[in-house]
Coordinates of C-alpha atoms and ligand atoms in Angstrom, one line a residue:
M1 CA 11.4 33.4 11.7
R2 CA 15.0 33.9 11.6
V3 CA 16.4 29.5 12.4
I4 CA 19.9 28.5 11.3
I5 CA 20.4 24.9 10.1
G6 CA 23.7 23.3 9.9
G7 CA 24.4 21.1 7.2
G8 CA 22.0 23.3 5.2
G9 CA 23.7 22.6 2.0
G10 CA 22.8 19.3 1.6
F11 CA 20.0 16.9 1.0
I12 CA 17.5 17.6 3.6
G13 CA 18.5 20.9 4.3
Q14 CA 17.7 22.5 0.7
S15 CA 14.1 21.0 0.7
L16 CA 13.6 22.4 4.2
S17 CA 14.8 25.8 3.1
K18 CA 13.5 25.7 0.8
L19 CA 9.8 25.3 3.5
L20 CA 11.2 28.0 5.6
Y21 CA 11.5 30.3 3.2
K22 CA 7.8 29.5 1.6
R23 CA 6.2 30.1 5.3
G24 CA 7.8 33.4 5.1
H25 CA 10.7 32.6 7.6
K26 CA 14.1 33.2 6.9
V27 CA 17.6 30.9 7.3
T28 CA 20.4 31.4 7.6
I29 CA 23.4 27.6 6.7
I30 CA 26.4 26.9 9.0
S31 CA 28.6 25.4 5.9
R32 CA 32.6 24.3 6.0
Q33 CA 32.6 27.1 2.8
P34 CA 31.9 30.7 3.7
G35 CA 29.4 31.7 1.4
Q36 CA 26.4 33.7 0.3
K37 CA 24.1 33.7 3.3
R38 CA 26.1 31.9 5.2
I39 CA 28.1 31.1 8.2
T40 CA 30.8 28.8 8.3
W41 CA 31.8 26.7 11.8
D42 CA 34.9 28.2 13.0
D43 CA 33.3 31.7 13.1
V44 CA 30.2 29.8 15.3
T45 CA 32.9 28.4 16.9
K46 CA 34.8 32.3 17.7
K47 CA 32.0 34.2 17.7
G48 CA 28.5 32.0 18.7
I49 CA 25.6 32.2 16.6
P50 CA 23.4 35.1 15.6
P51 CA 20.3 35.5 17.4
C52 CA 17.2 33.3 15.8
D53 CA 14.5 31.8 17.2
A54 CA 14.8 27.5 16.0
V55 CA 18.3 26.2 15.4
V56 CA 18.4 22.7 13.6
N57 CA 21.7 20.2 12.6
L58 CA 21.7 19.2 9.4
A59 CA 25.7 18.7 9.2
G60 CA 27.4 15.1 9.0
E61 CA 29.3 12.8 6.3
N62 CA 27.3 10.2 4.2
V63 CA 28.0 7.5 6.0
L64 CA 26.9 5.2 3.0
N65 CA 29.3 6.7 0.7
P66 CA 30.4 3.9 -1.3
L67 CA 33.4 6.1 -2.7
K68 CA 34.8 6.6 0.9
R69 CA 36.5 3.0 2.0
W70 CA 35.2 2.4 5.7
T71 CA 38.6 3.0 7.7
A72 CA 39.3 3.8 11.3
Q73 CA 39.8 7.6 9.7
F74 CA 36.6 7.6 7.8
K75 CA 34.7 6.1 10.6
N76 CA 35.6 8.6 12.8
E77 CA 34.8 11.9 10.1
V78 CA 31.2 10.2 10.0
I79 CA 31.2 10.2 13.8
S80 CA 32.9 13.3 14.3
S81 CA 30.7 15.7 12.2
R82 CA 28.0 15.0 13.6
I83 CA 29.0 15.3 17.9
E84 CA 31.4 17.4 16.9
T85 CA 29.0 20.0 15.1
T86 CA 25.6 19.3 17.6
R87 CA 28.2 19.4 20.9
T88 CA 29.0 23.6 19.1
L89 CA 26.0 24.2 17.9
A90 CA 24.9 22.8 22.2
K91 CA 27.6 24.6 23.5
A92 CA 26.6 27.9 21.2
I93 CA 22.5 28.0 22.3
S94 CA 23.7 27.8 25.5
L95 CA 25.7 30.5 25.8
S96 CA 23.3 32.7 24.1
D97 CA 22.9 36.1 25.6
H98 CA 19.1 35.5 23.2
P99 CA 19.0 31.3 22.6
P100 CA 16.3 30.3 20.4
R101 CA 12.6 29.0 21.6
S102 CA 14.1 25.5 19.5
W103 CA 17.0 23.4 18.8
T104 CA 16.5 20.7 16.5
L105 CA 18.3 17.5 15.7
V106 CA 17.9 14.8 13.1
T107 CA 19.7 12.2 13.8
G108 CA 18.0 8.1 12.8
V109 CA 16.1 5.3 13.4
G110 CA 19.3 3.6 14.1
Y111 CA 19.5 4.1 17.1
Y112 CA 17.0 1.1 17.6
P113 CA 18.8 -2.0 17.6
P114 CA 18.0 -4.1 14.5
S115 CA 15.6 -6.8 13.8
R116 CA 13.0 -8.4 12.2
T117 CA 10.2 -8.8 14.8
Q118 CA 11.2 -5.8 17.1
Q119 CA 8.3 -3.3 16.6
Y120 CA 10.5 0.5 18.4
S121 CA 8.7 3.4 18.9
E122 CA 10.0 6.7 20.3
D123 CA 10.6 5.4 23.9
S124 CA 12.3 2.1 23.3
P125 CA 15.4 1.1 25.1
G126 CA 17.8 2.1 22.2
G127 CA 21.8 2.9 21.4
D128 CA 24.4 0.3 22.1
A129 CA 23.7 -2.7 19.9
D130 CA 26.2 -1.7 16.7
F131 CA 27.9 0.9 15.8
L132 CA 25.2 3.0 13.7
S133 CA 23.1 2.5 17.5
Q134 CA 26.1 4.7 20.1
L135 CA 26.8 6.7 17.3
V136 CA 23.1 7.8 17.4
R137 CA 23.1 8.1 21.3
D138 CA 26.4 9.9 21.0
W139 CA 25.3 11.9 18.7
E140 CA 22.0 13.1 20.9
A141 CA 24.5 13.7 24.1
A142 CA 26.4 16.2 22.3
A143 CA 23.3 18.2 21.7
Q144 CA 21.1 17.9 25.6
L145 CA 24.2 20.8 26.9
P146 CA 21.3 24.2 27.1
I147 CA 18.5 21.9 28.8
T148 CA 21.0 21.0 31.6
D149 CA 21.0 24.8 33.0
P150 CA 18.2 24.5 33.9
N151 CA 16.8 28.6 33.7
S152 CA 16.9 27.8 29.6
K153 CA 14.3 28.9 27.3
T154 CA 15.6 26.4 24.5
Q155 CA 13.2 23.1 23.7
L156 CA 15.0 20.7 22.4
V157 CA 13.8 17.8 20.3
I158 CA 15.0 15.3 18.9
I159 CA 14.6 13.6 15.5
R160 CA 14.9 10.4 15.3
S161 CA 14.9 9.9 11.0
G162 CA 13.6 6.7 8.3
V163 CA 15.6 6.2 4.9
V164 CA 14.9 9.6 3.5
L165 CA 13.1 9.3 0.2
G166 CA 13.3 12.5 -2.6
R167 CA 13.6 13.9 -5.5
D168 CA 17.1 15.5 -5.6
G169 CA 19.4 13.4 -3.2
G170 CA 19.6 10.1 -0.5
A171 CA 18.7 6.9 -1.0
L172 CA 16.6 6.6 -4.2
P173 CA 18.3 8.4 -7.0
S174 CA 21.0 5.4 -6.5
M175 CA 18.8 3.0 -6.1
L176 CA 16.5 3.9 -9.7
W177 CA 19.4 3.3 -12.0
P178 CA 19.3 -0.8 -12.1
F179 CA 15.6 -1.2 -11.9
R180 CA 15.4 1.4 -14.5
L181 CA 17.6 -0.9 -15.8
C182 CA 15.6 -4.6 -15.4
L183 CA 18.8 -4.8 -13.1
G184 CA 16.7 -3.7 -9.9
G185 CA 15.7 -6.1 -7.0
P186 CA 15.5 -6.4 -3.0
V187 CA 18.7 -6.1 -1.0
G188 CA 20.5 -10.0 0.4
S189 CA 17.1 -11.8 2.1
G190 CA 14.9 -8.1 2.1
Q191 CA 13.0 -9.5 4.8
Q192 CA 14.7 -6.6 6.6
P193 CA 12.4 -4.1 7.9
F194 CA 12.8 -0.2 4.9
P195 CA 12.1 2.2 7.7
W196 CA 11.3 5.3 5.5
I197 CA 10.6 8.9 5.5
H198 CA 9.1 11.2 2.9
I199 CA 11.2 14.3 2.3
D200 CA 8.6 16.1 2.1
D201 CA 6.6 14.4 5.7
L202 CA 9.9 14.9 7.3
C203 CA 10.6 18.8 6.1
R204 CA 6.8 19.4 6.8
L205 CA 7.4 17.9 11.5
L206 CA 11.0 19.9 11.5
C207 CA 8.5 23.4 10.1
Q208 CA 6.2 21.8 12.6
T209 CA 8.8 21.0 15.4
I210 CA 10.0 24.9 15.0
E211 CA 6.8 26.9 14.5
Q212 CA 5.5 25.3 17.9
E213 CA 4.9 27.2 20.6
G214 CA 5.6 26.4 24.0
K215 CA 8.1 23.8 26.4
D216 CA 7.2 20.7 24.9
G217 CA 10.5 19.1 23.5
G218 CA 11.7 15.3 22.9
V219 CA 12.0 12.2 20.8
L220 CA 9.8 11.8 17.6
N221 CA 10.9 9.1 15.4
A222 CA 10.2 10.8 11.5
V223 CA 9.0 7.7 9.7
S224 CA 5.7 6.8 7.9
P225 CA 3.1 4.9 9.2
S226 CA 3.5 1.8 7.6
S227 CA 6.9 1.5 8.5
I228 CA 5.9 -0.3 11.4
S229 CA 5.5 -3.2 8.6
D230 CA 7.9 -2.3 5.7
T231 CA 10.5 -4.2 4.9
N232 CA 12.7 -4.2 1.7
A233 CA 10.5 -6.5 0.3
D234 CA 8.4 -5.0 0.0
F235 CA 9.7 -1.1 -1.5
T236 CA 11.8 -3.7 -3.8
R237 CA 8.1 -4.6 -5.5
A238 CA 6.4 -0.1 -4.8
L239 CA 9.1 0.4 -6.7
S240 CA 9.2 -2.4 -9.7
K241 CA 4.9 -1.5 -9.6
A242 CA 6.7 2.2 -9.6
L243 CA 8.2 2.3 -12.3
K244 CA 6.7 -1.3 -14.9
R245 CA 9.8 -3.0 -14.8
P246 CA 10.3 -6.3 -12.6
A247 CA 12.7 -6.5 -9.8
I248 CA 14.1 -10.4 -10.1
F249 CA 18.1 -9.9 -9.4
P250 CA 18.3 -9.2 -5.1
A251 CA 21.9 -7.9 -4.3
P252 CA 23.3 -10.2 -2.3
A253 CA 25.1 -9.7 1.0
F254 CA 28.5 -10.8 0.8
A255 CA 28.0 -8.2 -2.5
I256 CA 27.0 -5.4 0.4
Q257 CA 29.5 -6.9 2.6
A258 CA 32.4 -6.4 0.4
L259 CA 31.2 -2.5 -1.1
L260 CA 30.9 -1.3 2.5
G261 CA 32.6 -3.6 5.0
N262 CA 30.8 -4.8 7.4
E263 CA 29.5 -2.9 9.9
R264 CA 28.2 -0.4 7.1
A265 CA 25.9 -3.6 5.4
V266 CA 24.6 -4.5 8.3
M267 CA 22.7 -0.5 7.7
L268 CA 21.5 -2.0 4.3
L269 CA 20.7 -5.7 5.5
E270 CA 18.7 -5.2 8.7
G271 CA 16.6 -3.2 9.9
Q272 CA 14.1 -1.5 11.9
R273 CA 9.9 -1.9 12.6
V274 CA 9.7 1.3 13.9
A275 CA 6.4 3.6 14.7
P276 CA 5.6 7.6 14.6
K277 CA 3.7 7.2 17.7
R278 CA 4.2 10.0 19.5
T279 CA 4.9 12.0 16.1
L280 CA 1.1 11.2 15.8
Q281 CA -0.1 12.0 19.5
K282 CA 1.6 15.3 18.6
G283 CA -1.5 16.1 15.6
F284 CA 1.1 15.6 12.5
T285 CA -0.6 14.2 9.1
F286 CA 1.4 12.5 7.3
L287 CA 0.9 13.7 3.0
Y288 CA 2.3 10.2 1.9
P289 CA 1.3 7.6 5.0
D290 CA 2.1 4.3 2.5
L291 CA 5.3 2.9 0.1
N292 CA 2.6 3.8 -2.7
S293 CA 1.8 7.2 -2.4
A294 CA 5.5 8.7 -1.6
L295 CA 6.4 6.9 -5.1
A296 CA 4.2 8.4 -6.7
E297 CA 4.8 10.8 -6.0
L298 CA 8.4 10.8 -6.1
L299 CA 8.4 9.2 -9.7
S300 CA 5.5 11.0 -11.0
I301 CA 6.9 14.0 -13.7
Ligands
LIG401 N1 19.0 11.2 4.5 C1 18.6 10.0 4.8 O1 17.7 9.3 4.2 C2 19.0 10.3 7.1 C3 18.2 9.9 7.2 C4 17.9 9.5 8.4 C5 18.9 10.9 9.2 N2 19.9 11.2 8.3 C6 21.0 12.1 8.8 O2 19.9 14.5 8.5 C7 21.6 14.5 8.9 C8 21.1 15.6 6.9 O3 21.8 13.8 6.2 P1 21.0 14.6 4.7 O4 21.0 13.6 3.4 O5 20.7 15.8 4.3 O6 22.5 14.2 4.4 P2 23.4 15.9 3.5 O7 23.0 14.8 1.5 O8 25.1 14.8 2.9 O9 23.9 17.2 3.7 C9 24.8 17.0 4.8 C10 25.6 18.2 4.9 O10 26.5 17.7 6.0 C11 27.8 18.6 6.0 N3 28.9 18.1 6.3 C12 29.0 16.5 5.3 N4 30.6 15.8 5.6 C13 31.2 16.8 7.0 C14 31.9 16.5 7.9 N5 33.0 16.4 7.4 N6 31.8 17.9 8.3 C15 30.7 19.2 8.6 N7 29.5 19.1 8.2 C16 30.0 18.5 6.9 C17 27.9 19.4 4.8 O11 27.4 20.6 4.5 P3 28.9 21.5 4.0 O12 29.0 21.0 3.1 O13 28.2 22.7 3.5 O14 29.5 21.3 5.1 C18 26.7 18.8 3.9 O15 25.6 19.2 2.8 C19 22.3 13.9 8.6 O16 23.6 14.3 10.4 C20 22.7 12.7 8.7 O17 23.3 11.0 8.8 C21 19.6 11.1 7.2

């Protein structure tokens, strides 16, 4: 199969591409920069997408980049890098003479309102709680274009992911150094839910979605089964145990707010208890269903 991945040169895209190559598929990346095995967003706008079997969108400016101040301009970049790229792909798919069988968008569990007690599955309502949930709502809406055509052969799958834990990118590498220096600890109170998934499981789920036959779209939560009860304090304890380092220095909420701004700090100081209910119903099996197994693999040499 030929798979086109918007933003495929990033953390998740690189792992997904490796897995797709291993499974015998061909990959073309859409990037802002031209290059080998790449096309640009301008190419897609002008000429549409090349013939392919599946399209995935992973493009998006890093929301939690601590080097970028939370200004109106940066917020707009965070929004448009997701919504405009998704809209561009949805439009290209709907105009294609040979539309792909599958169209997958990776968004986030930030769709569901932050809560320490409420439990969410794929059919729970959301999308209006705060900046992030509204962003996810609009981002997912931007993907819908092709299926407004009743004759469309393309199935849309929306993968709502938790924090992706991997060796080569995402949140984990930057969390490791304070722990290695014995300066680690929970974020804020530590009582906020911590929905997460191992990068290998996310990429396996994406592959399963891409490879499946038939029309079976909809939302899938990409979180480990233990995420329904894991808190930031649980993650801190598991990381401390895996690294054999103490975790006694909490990162106070006011410091996180000062660094990231209040609206962004919510993403670290609050969270959602999320179950991968439909994902499990579809027969997906997690290689790393709990924090201890995931961290043991990610921190092994
Ligand atoms: N990592 C996580 O924990 C996590 C969790 C939930 C959801 N997600 C979502 O999954 C997607 C992929 O995440 P990731 O961790 O792989 O991100 P990443 O490593 O930051 O890569 C995303 C890609 O998006 C492209 N991009 C960045 N800024 C852009 C902009 N302003 N306009 C257009 N394209 C831009 C870049 O590709 P080029 O430089 O080649 O253009 C980059 O390689 C993102 O949408 C993210 O929100 C991630």
